[in-house]
CSV table of C-alpha atoms in Angstrom, one decimal:
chain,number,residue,atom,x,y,z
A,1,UNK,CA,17.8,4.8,79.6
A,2,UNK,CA,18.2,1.5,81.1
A,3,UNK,CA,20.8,0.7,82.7
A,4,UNK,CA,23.6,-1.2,80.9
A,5,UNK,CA,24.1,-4.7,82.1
A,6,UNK,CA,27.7,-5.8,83.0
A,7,UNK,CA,29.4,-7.8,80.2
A,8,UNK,CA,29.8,-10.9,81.5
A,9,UNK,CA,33.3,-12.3,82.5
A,10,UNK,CA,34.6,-16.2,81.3
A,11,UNK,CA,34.7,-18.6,84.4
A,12,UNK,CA,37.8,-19.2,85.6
A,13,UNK,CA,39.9,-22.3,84.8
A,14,UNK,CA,39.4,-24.9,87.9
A,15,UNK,CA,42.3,-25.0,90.3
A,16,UNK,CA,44.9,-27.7,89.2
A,17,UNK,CA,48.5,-29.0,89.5
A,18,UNK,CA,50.8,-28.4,87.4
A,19,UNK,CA,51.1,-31.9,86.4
A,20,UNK,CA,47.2,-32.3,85.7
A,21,UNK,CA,46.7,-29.2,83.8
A,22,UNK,CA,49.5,-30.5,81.4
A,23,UNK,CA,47.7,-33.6,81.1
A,24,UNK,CA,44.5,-31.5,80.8
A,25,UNK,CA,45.9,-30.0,78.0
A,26,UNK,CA,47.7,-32.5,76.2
A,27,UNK,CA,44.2,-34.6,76.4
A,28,UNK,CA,42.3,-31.9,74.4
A,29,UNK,CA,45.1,-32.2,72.1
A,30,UNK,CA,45.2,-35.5,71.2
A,31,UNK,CA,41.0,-34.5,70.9
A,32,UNK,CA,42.2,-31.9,68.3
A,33,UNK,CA,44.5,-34.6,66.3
A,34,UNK,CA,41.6,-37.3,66.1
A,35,UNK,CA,38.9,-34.6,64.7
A,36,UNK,CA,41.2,-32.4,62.3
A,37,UNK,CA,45.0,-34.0,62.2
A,38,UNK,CA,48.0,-32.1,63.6
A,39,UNK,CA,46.9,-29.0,61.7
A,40,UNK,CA,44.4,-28.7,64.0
A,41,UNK,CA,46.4,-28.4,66.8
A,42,UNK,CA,46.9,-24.6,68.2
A,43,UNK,CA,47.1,-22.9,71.1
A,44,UNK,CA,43.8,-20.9,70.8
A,45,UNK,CA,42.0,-24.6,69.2
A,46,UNK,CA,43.7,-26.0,72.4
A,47,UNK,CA,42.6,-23.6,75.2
A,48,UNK,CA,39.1,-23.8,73.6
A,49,UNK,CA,38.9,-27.3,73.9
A,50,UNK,CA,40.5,-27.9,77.4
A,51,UNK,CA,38.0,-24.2,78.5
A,52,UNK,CA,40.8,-22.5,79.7
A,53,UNK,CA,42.7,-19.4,78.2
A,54,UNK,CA,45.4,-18.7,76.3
A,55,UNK,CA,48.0,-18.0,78.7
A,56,UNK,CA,46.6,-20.9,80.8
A,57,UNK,CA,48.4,-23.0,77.7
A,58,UNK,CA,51.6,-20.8,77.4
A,59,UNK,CA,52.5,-21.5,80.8
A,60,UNK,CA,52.1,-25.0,80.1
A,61,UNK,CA,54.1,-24.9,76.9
A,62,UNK,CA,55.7,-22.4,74.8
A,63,UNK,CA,53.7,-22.9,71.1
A,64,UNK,CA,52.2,-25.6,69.3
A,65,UNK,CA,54.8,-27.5,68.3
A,66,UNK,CA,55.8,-27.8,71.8
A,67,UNK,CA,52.3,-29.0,72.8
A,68,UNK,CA,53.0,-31.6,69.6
A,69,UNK,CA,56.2,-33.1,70.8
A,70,UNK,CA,54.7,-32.7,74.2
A,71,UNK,CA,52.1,-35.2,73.3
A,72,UNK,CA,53.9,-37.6,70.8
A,73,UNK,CA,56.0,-38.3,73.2
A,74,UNK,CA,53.8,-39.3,76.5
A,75,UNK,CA,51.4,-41.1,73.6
A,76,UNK,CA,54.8,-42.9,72.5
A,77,UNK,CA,56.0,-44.0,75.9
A,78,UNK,CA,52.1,-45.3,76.1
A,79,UNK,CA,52.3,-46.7,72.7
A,80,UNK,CA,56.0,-49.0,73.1
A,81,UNK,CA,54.5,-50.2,76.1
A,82,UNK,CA,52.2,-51.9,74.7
A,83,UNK,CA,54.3,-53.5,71.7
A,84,UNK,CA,56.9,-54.3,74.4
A,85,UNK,CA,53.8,-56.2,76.1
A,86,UNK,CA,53.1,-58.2,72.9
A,87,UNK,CA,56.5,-59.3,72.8
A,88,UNK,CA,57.9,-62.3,74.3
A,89,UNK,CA,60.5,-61.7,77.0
A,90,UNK,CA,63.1,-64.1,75.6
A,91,UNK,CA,61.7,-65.9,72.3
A,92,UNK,CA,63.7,-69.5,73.5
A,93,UNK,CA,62.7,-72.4,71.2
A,94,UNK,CA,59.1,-71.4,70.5
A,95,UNK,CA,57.5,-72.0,67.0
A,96,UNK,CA,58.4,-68.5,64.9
A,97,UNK,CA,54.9,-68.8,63.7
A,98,UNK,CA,52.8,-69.3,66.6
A,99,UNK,CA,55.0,-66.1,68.5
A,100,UNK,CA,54.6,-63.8,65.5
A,101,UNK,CA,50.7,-64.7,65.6
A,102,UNK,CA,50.6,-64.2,69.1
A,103,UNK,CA,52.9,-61.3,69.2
A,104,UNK,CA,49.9,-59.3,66.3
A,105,UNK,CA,47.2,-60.5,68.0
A,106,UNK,CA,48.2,-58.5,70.9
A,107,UNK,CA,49.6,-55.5,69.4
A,108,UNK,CA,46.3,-54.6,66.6
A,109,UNK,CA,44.0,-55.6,69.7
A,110,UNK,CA,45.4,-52.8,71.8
A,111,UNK,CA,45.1,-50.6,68.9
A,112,UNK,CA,41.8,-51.4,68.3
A,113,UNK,CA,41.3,-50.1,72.2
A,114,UNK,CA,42.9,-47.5,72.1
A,115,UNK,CA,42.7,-45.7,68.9
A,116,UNK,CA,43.3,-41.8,69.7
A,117,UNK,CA,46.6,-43.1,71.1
A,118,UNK,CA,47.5,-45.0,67.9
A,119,UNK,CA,46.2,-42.5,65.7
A,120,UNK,CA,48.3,-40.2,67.0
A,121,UNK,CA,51.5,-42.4,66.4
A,122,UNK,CA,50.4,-43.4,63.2
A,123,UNK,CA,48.7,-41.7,60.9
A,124,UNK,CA,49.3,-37.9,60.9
A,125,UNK,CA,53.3,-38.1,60.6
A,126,UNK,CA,53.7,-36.6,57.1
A,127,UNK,CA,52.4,-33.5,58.0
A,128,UNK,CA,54.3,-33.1,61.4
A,129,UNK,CA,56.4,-30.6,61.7
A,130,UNK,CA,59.7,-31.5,61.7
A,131,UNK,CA,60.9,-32.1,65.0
A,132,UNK,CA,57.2,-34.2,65.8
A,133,UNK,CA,59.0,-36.1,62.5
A,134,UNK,CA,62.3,-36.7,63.8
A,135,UNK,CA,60.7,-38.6,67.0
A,136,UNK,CA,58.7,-40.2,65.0
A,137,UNK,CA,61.9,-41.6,63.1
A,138,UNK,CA,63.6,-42.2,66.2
A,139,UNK,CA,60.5,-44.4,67.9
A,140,UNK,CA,60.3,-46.5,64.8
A,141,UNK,CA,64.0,-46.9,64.8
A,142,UNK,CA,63.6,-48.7,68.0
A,143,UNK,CA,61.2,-50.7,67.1
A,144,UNK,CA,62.5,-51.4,63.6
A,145,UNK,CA,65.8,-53.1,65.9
A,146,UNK,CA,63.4,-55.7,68.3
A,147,UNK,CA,61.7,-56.6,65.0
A,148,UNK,CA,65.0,-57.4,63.4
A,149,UNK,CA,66.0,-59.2,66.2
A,150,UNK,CA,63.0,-61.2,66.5
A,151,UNK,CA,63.4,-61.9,62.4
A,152,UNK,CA,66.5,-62.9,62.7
A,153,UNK,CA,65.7,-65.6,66.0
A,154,UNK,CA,62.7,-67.0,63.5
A,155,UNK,CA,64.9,-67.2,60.4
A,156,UNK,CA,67.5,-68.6,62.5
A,157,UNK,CA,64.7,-71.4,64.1
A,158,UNK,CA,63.7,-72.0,60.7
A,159,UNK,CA,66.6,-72.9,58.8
A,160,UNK,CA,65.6,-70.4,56.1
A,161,UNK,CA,67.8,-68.2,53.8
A,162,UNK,CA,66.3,-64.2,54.8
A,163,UNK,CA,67.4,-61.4,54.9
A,164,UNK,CA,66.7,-60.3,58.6
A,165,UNK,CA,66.7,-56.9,57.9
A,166,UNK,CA,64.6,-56.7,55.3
A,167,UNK,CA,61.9,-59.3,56.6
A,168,UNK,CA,62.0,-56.8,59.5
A,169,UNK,CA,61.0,-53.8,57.7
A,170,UNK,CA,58.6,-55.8,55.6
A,171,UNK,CA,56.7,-56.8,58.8
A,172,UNK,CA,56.8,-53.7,60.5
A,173,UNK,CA,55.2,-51.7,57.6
A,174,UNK,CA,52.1,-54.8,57.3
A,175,UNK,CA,51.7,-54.0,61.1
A,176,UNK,CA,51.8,-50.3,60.9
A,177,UNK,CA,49.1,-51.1,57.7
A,178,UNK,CA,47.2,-53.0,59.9
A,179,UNK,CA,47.0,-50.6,62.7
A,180,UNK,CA,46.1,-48.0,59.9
A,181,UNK,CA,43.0,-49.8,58.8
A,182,UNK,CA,42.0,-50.6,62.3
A,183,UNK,CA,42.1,-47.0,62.9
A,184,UNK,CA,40.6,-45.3,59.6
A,185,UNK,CA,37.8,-48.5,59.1
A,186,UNK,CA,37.2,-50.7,62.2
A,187,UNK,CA,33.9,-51.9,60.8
A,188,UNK,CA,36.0,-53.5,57.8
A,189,UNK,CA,39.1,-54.4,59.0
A,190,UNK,CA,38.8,-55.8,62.6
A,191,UNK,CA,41.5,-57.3,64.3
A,192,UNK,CA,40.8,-60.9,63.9
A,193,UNK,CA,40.2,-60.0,60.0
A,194,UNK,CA,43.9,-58.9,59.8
A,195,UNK,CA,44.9,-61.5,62.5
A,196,UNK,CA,43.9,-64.7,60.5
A,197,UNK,CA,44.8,-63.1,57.1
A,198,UNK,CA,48.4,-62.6,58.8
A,199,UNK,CA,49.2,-66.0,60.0
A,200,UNK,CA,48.5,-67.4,56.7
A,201,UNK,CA,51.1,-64.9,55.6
A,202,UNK,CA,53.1,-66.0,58.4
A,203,UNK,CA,52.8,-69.7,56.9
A,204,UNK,CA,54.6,-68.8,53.8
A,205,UNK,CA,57.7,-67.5,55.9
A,206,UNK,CA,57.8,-69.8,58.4
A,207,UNK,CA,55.6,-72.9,57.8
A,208,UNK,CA,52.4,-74.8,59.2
A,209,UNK,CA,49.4,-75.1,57.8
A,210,UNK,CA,47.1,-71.7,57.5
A,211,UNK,CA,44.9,-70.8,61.2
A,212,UNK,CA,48.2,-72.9,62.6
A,213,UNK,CA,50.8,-70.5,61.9
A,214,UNK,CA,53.8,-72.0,63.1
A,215,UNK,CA,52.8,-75.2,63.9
A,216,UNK,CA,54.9,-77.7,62.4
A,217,UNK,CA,52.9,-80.9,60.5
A,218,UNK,CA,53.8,-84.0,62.1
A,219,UNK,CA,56.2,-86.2,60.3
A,220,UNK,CA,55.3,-88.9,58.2
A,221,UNK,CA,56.1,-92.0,59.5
């Protein structure tokens, strides 16, 4: 009888830091998210994807919604950095139009390069479990107040009678659109697509000819 052969053992994990096999894990997480939504998220589906075992990810975090709220919130921090970069520091006298442009130009061209990020922050949230939900609410709180601020700066440039609050939430849900399209059909919807539509958009709130948004026409004289 031949000898049996040794079963053979898993490789062990490489040797990390603390601080990089979090990352490690929370990387083959956001993996998970892109290819099968949050639902897709476990601790075995997680430790299969990063090659490591399960209690490599338990002492890491404690279950899968841990690893969830792990992630939303490094991909948020990630995420509000770049809207706060499409933002103007202080808004001053510049044309409402040409800012806002500007402002969505920026913002749908870092989702466009970054898309597992943004996927992350914006399409899987009504299946999240509840606490991923909650910071989910609380992140677009945030940026539902510099939007209204900024709506009320361009109503205020423009002279116009608005409702700050609810141009605000109107904007924010075309860019959250936006980014949704650029994430589920790039081919379709590239950024300039939705750029140029917007600024015609923009045009009907705050004036200037369409491609120009913002730009005021020159006075007859």
């Amino acid at each position: 009888m031949p000898p049996r052969r040794p079963a053979e053992r898993r490789p062990y994990a490489p040797r990390m830091s603390p601080e990089e096999r979090r990352e490690q894990l929370l990387d083959a997480a956001l993996l998970l998210i892109n290819e099968g939504g949050v639902k897709a998220v476990t601790v075995d589906a997680v430790a299969r994807t990063a090659e490591v075992t399960r209690p490599v990810v338990y002492g890491q975090f404690e279950d899968a919604d841990d690893i969830l709220r792990a992630l939303l919130d490094r991909e948020a921090a990630a995420a509000l950095r770049e809207f706060e970069a499409s933002l103007p520091p202080e808004p001053g006298s510049g044309d409402p139009g040409r800012v806002a442009a500007r402002s969505l130009r920026v913002l749908l061209t870092a989702i466009a390069q970054n898309p597992r990020r943004w996927h992350a922050i914006l399409l899987p949230v009504g299946i999240s479990p509840a606490p991923v939900q909650r910071r989910h609410r609380r992140i677009r709180a945030f940026v539902l107040e510099r939007v209204t601020a900024f709506s009320a700066w361009g109503i205020e440039q423009r002279g116009l009678d608005l409702d700050p609050e609810l141009l605000a939430h109107n904007l924010l849900c075309w860019v959250e659109e936006c980014g949704r399209l650029i994430l589920t059909e790039p081919d379709a919807y590239p950024p300039e697509r939705l750029v140029a539509f917007s600024e015609q958009m923009i045009a009907l709130f705050f004036g200037g000819p369409a491609g120009e948004a913002g730009r005021d026409e020159p006075e007859a004289t």
